[in-house]
Amino acid sequence: MDDSNSIYALAYFNLLKTGGWIEEKVKEALKPFGLTHAQLNTLYVLFENAPAPVSANDLKKKILVSNPDVTRLLDRLVKKNFVLRETCPENRRKIDISLTVIGSIIFTKAHLATKQALGNFFEDNISEAEATEMRRILHKIIK
């Protein structure tokens, strides 16, 4: 492997390692709440839009989960009484998803736990300028 290719490989492996580390910390923090990272992400989207419901289709676009898994993910959150799934009164083909009071409380506690688990990981390790550059690069990759 020549030097021009090795830096790309190293960047790739550093990204994977960092992502894995973050995922493990979040997983540990969410364990007491019986939530997965994808479920927390779903609750976050609903929390940000509360009290307005989010259509199932809009939710699928905003969360970081593949579409076939969204139905099962929502089924689990409904079963835990964290979200409500209702048919939209104005459009019977549209499904509205909203956060319950219990879901809001659990989200707030779980979100705080994940923030505490990660500490000030980014703030302590990279400057604001580096964070801006990292965000720019990562957005460039996924476009």
PDB file of N, CA, C and O in Angstrom, residues 3-31:
ATOM      1  N   ASP A   3       1.747   5.414   0.273  1.00  0.00           N
ATOM      2  CA  ASP A   3       1.395   6.409   1.285  1.00  0.00           C
ATOM      3  C   ASP A   3       0.089   7.117   0.990  1.00  0.00           C
ATOM      4  O   ASP A   3      -0.663   7.453   1.903  1.00  0.00           O
ATOM      5  N   SER A   4      -0.227   7.377  -0.285  1.00  0.00           N
ATOM      6  CA  SER A   4      -1.452   8.105  -0.616  1.00  0.00           C
ATOM      7  C   SER A   4      -2.693   7.291  -0.268  1.00  0.00           C
ATOM      8  O   SER A   4      -3.716   7.848   0.105  1.00  0.00           O
ATOM      9  N   ASN A   5      -2.622   5.973  -0.384  1.00  0.00           N
ATOM     10  CA  ASN A   5      -3.762   5.130  -0.032  1.00  0.00           C
ATOM     11  C   ASN A   5      -3.833   4.848   1.465  1.00  0.00           C
ATOM     12  O   ASN A   5      -4.906   4.698   2.015  1.00  0.00           O
ATOM     13  N   SER A   6      -2.678   4.774   2.134  1.00  0.00           N
ATOM     14  CA  SER A   6      -2.674   4.401   3.543  1.00  0.00           C
ATOM     15  C   SER A   6      -3.326   5.455   4.423  1.00  0.00           C
ATOM     16  O   SER A   6      -3.972   5.111   5.413  1.00  0.00           O
ATOM     17  N   ILE A   7      -3.203   6.735   4.089  1.00  0.00           N
ATOM     18  CA  ILE A   7      -3.836   7.762   4.912  1.00  0.00           C
ATOM     19  C   ILE A   7      -5.357   7.636   4.851  1.00  0.00           C
ATOM     20  O   ILE A   7      -6.052   7.857   5.845  1.00  0.00           O
ATOM     21  N   TYR A   8      -5.880   7.230   3.692  1.00  0.00           N
ATOM     22  CA  TYR A   8      -7.331   7.020   3.581  1.00  0.00           C
ATOM     23  C   TYR A   8      -7.767   5.818   4.404  1.00  0.00           C
ATOM     24  O   TYR A   8      -8.797   5.853   5.069  1.00  0.00           O
ATOM     25  N   ALA A   9      -6.961   4.776   4.374  1.00  0.00           N
ATOM     26  CA  ALA A   9      -7.276   3.590   5.177  1.00  0.00           C
ATOM     27  C   ALA A   9      -7.226   3.926   6.664  1.00  0.00           C
ATOM     28  O   ALA A   9      -8.102   3.524   7.434  1.00  0.00           O
ATOM     29  N   LEU A  10      -6.214   4.678   7.070  1.00  0.00           N
ATOM     30  CA  LEU A  10      -6.091   5.066   8.477  1.00  0.00           C
ATOM     31  C   LEU A  10      -7.269   5.951   8.906  1.00  0.00           C
ATOM     32  O   LEU A  10      -7.815   5.781  10.004  1.00  0.00           O
ATOM     33  N   ALA A  11      -7.661   6.869   8.055  1.00  0.00           N
ATOM     34  CA  ALA A  11      -8.811   7.731   8.367  1.00  0.00           C
ATOM     35  C   ALA A  11     -10.072   6.885   8.517  1.00  0.00           C
ATOM     36  O   ALA A  11     -10.875   7.082   9.440  1.00  0.00           O
ATOM     37  N   TYR A  12     -10.249   5.937   7.615  1.00  0.00           N
ATOM     38  CA  TYR A  12     -11.400   5.036   7.663  1.00  0.00           C
ATOM     39  C   TYR A  12     -11.428   4.250   8.982  1.00  0.00           C
ATOM     40  O   TYR A  12     -12.447   4.214   9.670  1.00  0.00           O
ATOM     41  N   PHE A  13     -10.294   3.665   9.349  1.00  0.00           N
ATOM     42  CA  PHE A  13     -10.253   2.868  10.576  1.00  0.00           C
ATOM     43  C   PHE A  13     -10.408   3.734  11.826  1.00  0.00           C
ATOM     44  O   PHE A  13     -11.043   3.322  12.797  1.00  0.00           O
ATOM     45  N   ASN A  14      -9.865   4.951  11.812  1.00  0.00           N
ATOM     46  CA  ASN A  14     -10.067   5.861  12.942  1.00  0.00           C
ATOM     47  C   ASN A  14     -11.539   6.235  13.087  1.00  0.00           C
ATOM     48  O   ASN A  14     -12.055   6.330  14.205  1.00  0.00           O
ATOM     49  N   LEU A  15     -12.204   6.454  11.967  1.00  0.00           N
ATOM     50  CA  LEU A  15     -13.637   6.780  12.000  1.00  0.00           C
ATOM     51  C   LEU A  15     -14.437   5.607  12.574  1.00  0.00           C
ATOM     52  O   LEU A  15     -15.302   5.801  13.437  1.00  0.00           O
ATOM     53  N   LEU A  16     -14.138   4.401  12.129  1.00  0.00           N
ATOM     54  CA  LEU A  16     -14.824   3.217  12.650  1.00  0.00           C
ATOM     55  C   LEU A  16     -14.576   3.034  14.141  1.00  0.00           C
ATOM     56  O   LEU A  16     -15.501   2.738  14.904  1.00  0.00           O
ATOM     57  N   LYS A  17     -13.331   3.187  14.548  1.00  0.00           N
ATOM     58  CA  LYS A  17     -12.976   3.010  15.963  1.00  0.00           C
ATOM     59  C   LYS A  17     -13.686   4.038  16.838  1.00  0.00           C
ATOM     60  O   LYS A  17     -14.240   3.701  17.887  1.00  0.00           O
ATOM     61  N   THR A  18     -13.700   5.293  16.406  1.00  0.00           N
ATOM     62  CA  THR A  18     -14.368   6.347  17.165  1.00  0.00           C
ATOM     63  C   THR A  18     -15.873   6.105  17.223  1.00  0.00           C
ATOM     64  O   THR A  18     -16.484   6.217  18.288  1.00  0.00           O
ATOM     65  N   GLY A  19     -16.454   5.747  16.095  1.00  0.00           N
ATOM     66  CA  GLY A  19     -17.885   5.449  16.061  1.00  0.00           C
ATOM     67  C   GLY A  19     -18.245   4.287  16.970  1.00  0.00           C
ATOM     68  O   GLY A  19     -19.251   4.323  17.692  1.00  0.00           O
ATOM     69  N   GLY A  20     -17.420   3.256  16.964  1.00  0.00           N
ATOM     70  CA  GLY A  20     -17.646   2.097  17.831  1.00  0.00           C
ATOM     71  C   GLY A  20     -17.544   2.458  19.298  1.00  0.00           C
ATOM     72  O   GLY A  20     -18.336   1.997  20.126  1.00  0.00           O
ATOM     73  N   TRP A  21     -16.565   3.301  19.633  1.00  0.00           N
ATOM     74  CA  TRP A  21     -16.387   3.740  21.021  1.00  0.00           C
ATOM     75  C   TRP A  21     -17.603   4.528  21.491  1.00  0.00           C
ATOM     76  O   TRP A  21     -18.123   4.285  22.580  1.00  0.00           O
ATOM     77  N   ILE A  22     -18.057   5.471  20.661  1.00  0.00           N
ATOM     78  CA  ILE A  22     -19.234   6.272  21.009  1.00  0.00           C
ATOM     79  C   ILE A  22     -20.459   5.370  21.153  1.00  0.00           C
ATOM     80  O   ILE A  22     -21.218   5.485  22.123  1.00  0.00           O
ATOM     81  N   GLU A  23     -20.653   4.470  20.210  1.00  0.00           N
ATOM     82  CA  GLU A  23     -21.813   3.565  20.245  1.00  0.00           C
ATOM     83  C   GLU A  23     -21.814   2.719  21.521  1.00  0.00           C
ATOM     84  O   GLU A  23     -22.848   2.520  22.147  1.00  0.00           O
ATOM     85  N   GLU A  24     -20.651   2.232  21.927  1.00  0.00           N
ATOM     86  CA  GLU A  24     -20.553   1.410  23.143  1.00  0.00           C
ATOM     87  C   GLU A  24     -20.895   2.228  24.387  1.00  0.00           C
ATOM     88  O   GLU A  24     -21.605   1.753  25.275  1.00  0.00           O
ATOM     89  N   LYS A  25     -20.395   3.450  24.468  1.00  0.00           N
ATOM     90  CA  LYS A  25     -20.711   4.327  25.606  1.00  0.00           C
ATOM     91  C   LYS A  25     -22.212   4.611  25.676  1.00  0.00           C
ATOM     92  O   LYS A  25     -22.815   4.585  26.749  1.00  0.00           O
ATOM     93  N   VAL A  26     -22.813   4.895  24.537  1.00  0.00           N
ATOM     94  CA  VAL A  26     -24.257   5.183  24.488  1.00  0.00           C
ATOM     95  C   VAL A  26     -25.046   3.929  24.864  1.00  0.00           C
ATOM     96  O   VAL A  26     -26.002   4.007  25.641  1.00  0.00           O
ATOM     97  N   LYS A  27     -24.642   2.790  24.353  1.00  0.00           N
ATOM     98  CA  LYS A  27     -25.316   1.525  24.655  1.00  0.00           C
ATOM     99  C   LYS A  27     -25.323   1.245  26.159  1.00  0.00           C
ATOM    100  O   LYS A  27     -26.351   0.872  26.731  1.00  0.00           O
ATOM    101  N   GLU A  28     -24.182   1.443  26.800  1.00  0.00           N
ATOM    102  CA  GLU A  28     -24.072   1.237  28.249  1.00  0.00           C
ATOM    103  C   GLU A  28     -24.984   2.203  29.015  1.00  0.00           C
ATOM    104  O   GLU A  28     -25.640   1.812  29.979  1.00  0.00           O
ATOM    105  N   ALA A  29     -25.024   3.457  28.578  1.00  0.00           N
ATOM    106  CA  ALA A  29     -25.835   4.472  29.258  1.00  0.00           C
ATOM    107  C   ALA A  29     -27.332   4.195  29.107  1.00  0.00           C
ATOM    108  O   ALA A  29     -28.124   4.504  30.002  1.00  0.00           O
ATOM    109  N   LEU A  30     -27.730   3.601  27.984  1.00  0.00           N
ATOM    110  CA  LEU A  30     -29.152   3.368  27.710  1.00  0.00           C
ATOM    111  C   LEU A  30     -29.685   2.066  28.314  1.00  0.00           C
ATOM    112  O   LEU A  30     -30.897   1.896  28.443  1.00  0.00           O
ATOM    113  N   LYS A  31     -28.777   1.184  28.689  1.00  0.00           N
ATOM    114  CA  LYS A  31     -29.181  -0.127  29.219  1.00  0.00           C
ATOM    115  C   LYS A  31     -30.193  -0.022  30.367  1.00  0.00           C
ATOM    116  O   LYS A  31     -31.210  -0.712  30.349  1.00  0.00           O
TER     117      LYS A  31
END
